[in-house]
Amino acid sequence: MSESVKLIVDGYVSLKDRMALEEMREHRQRLKGDLQQKVGGCFDVSGSLRLFDEDLRVIEEGFARLEL
């Protein structure tokens, strides 16, 4: 997982900025979807997809912390 994503999510949670977390989640989902559509040829994008999944997991954990 990217340490920077964790720090950004922590900041949004501390500010209780749900909208920023939603935008961040949508952006990661869009990037992941775009990458999946363009996959092909001799490139292995599994590592990138895994990173997007980890980022999305961290963002979802941030939402869970907002609801506490």
PDB file of N, CA and C in Angstrom, residues 1-7 28 51 54-55 58:
ATOM      1  N   MET A   1       0.844  -1.177   0.000  1.00  0.00           N
ATOM      2  CA  MET A   1       0.000   0.000   0.000  1.00  0.00           C
ATOM      3  C   MET A   1       0.886   1.237   0.000  1.00  0.00           C
ATOM      4  N   SER A   2       0.382   2.243  -0.652  1.00  0.00           N
ATOM      5  CA  SER A   2       1.095   3.501  -0.695  1.00  0.00           C
ATOM      6  C   SER A   2       0.938   4.233   0.635  1.00  0.00           C
ATOM      7  N   GLU A   3       2.053   4.557   1.238  1.00  0.00           N
ATOM      8  CA  GLU A   3       2.013   5.279   2.516  1.00  0.00           C
ATOM      9  C   GLU A   3       1.362   6.642   2.338  1.00  0.00           C
ATOM     10  N   SER A   4       1.560   7.244   1.171  1.00  0.00           N
ATOM     11  CA  SER A   4       0.959   8.563   0.932  1.00  0.00           C
ATOM     12  C   SER A   4      -0.570   8.482   0.926  1.00  0.00           C
ATOM     13  N   VAL A   5      -1.133   7.419   0.357  1.00  0.00           N
ATOM     14  CA  VAL A   5      -2.597   7.265   0.359  1.00  0.00           C
ATOM     15  C   VAL A   5      -3.095   7.131   1.787  1.00  0.00           C
ATOM     16  N   LYS A   6      -2.393   6.363   2.600  1.00  0.00           N
ATOM     17  CA  LYS A   6      -2.791   6.202   4.002  1.00  0.00           C
ATOM     18  C   LYS A   6      -2.772   7.545   4.729  1.00  0.00           C
ATOM     19  N   LEU A   7      -1.736   8.338   4.496  1.00  0.00           N
ATOM     20  CA  LEU A   7      -1.642   9.644   5.151  1.00  0.00           C
ATOM     21  C   LEU A   7      -2.743  10.593   4.677  1.00  0.00           C
ATOM     22  N   ARG A  28      -9.939   6.486  -7.864  1.00  0.00           N
ATOM     23  CA  ARG A  28      -9.206   5.214  -7.911  1.00  0.00           C
ATOM     24  C   ARG A  28      -9.997   4.165  -8.700  1.00  0.00           C
ATOM     25  N   LEU A  51      -2.410  -2.614  -6.420  1.00  0.00           N
ATOM     26  CA  LEU A  51      -2.220  -1.356  -5.692  1.00  0.00           C
ATOM     27  C   LEU A  51      -3.514  -0.560  -5.625  1.00  0.00           C
ATOM     28  N   GLU A  54      -5.607  -2.116  -2.972  1.00  0.00           N
ATOM     29  CA  GLU A  54      -5.124  -1.769  -1.633  1.00  0.00           C
ATOM     30  C   GLU A  54      -5.513  -0.334  -1.274  1.00  0.00           C
ATOM     31  N   ASP A  55      -5.376   0.584  -2.234  1.00  0.00           N
ATOM     32  CA  ASP A  55      -5.786   1.968  -1.988  1.00  0.00           C
ATOM     33  C   ASP A  55      -7.276   2.031  -1.660  1.00  0.00           C
ATOM     34  N   VAL A  58      -7.954   0.909   1.877  1.00  0.00           N
ATOM     35  CA  VAL A  58      -7.598   1.941   2.853  1.00  0.00           C
ATOM     36  C   VAL A  58      -8.673   3.028   2.887  1.00  0.00           C
TER      37      VAL A  58
END
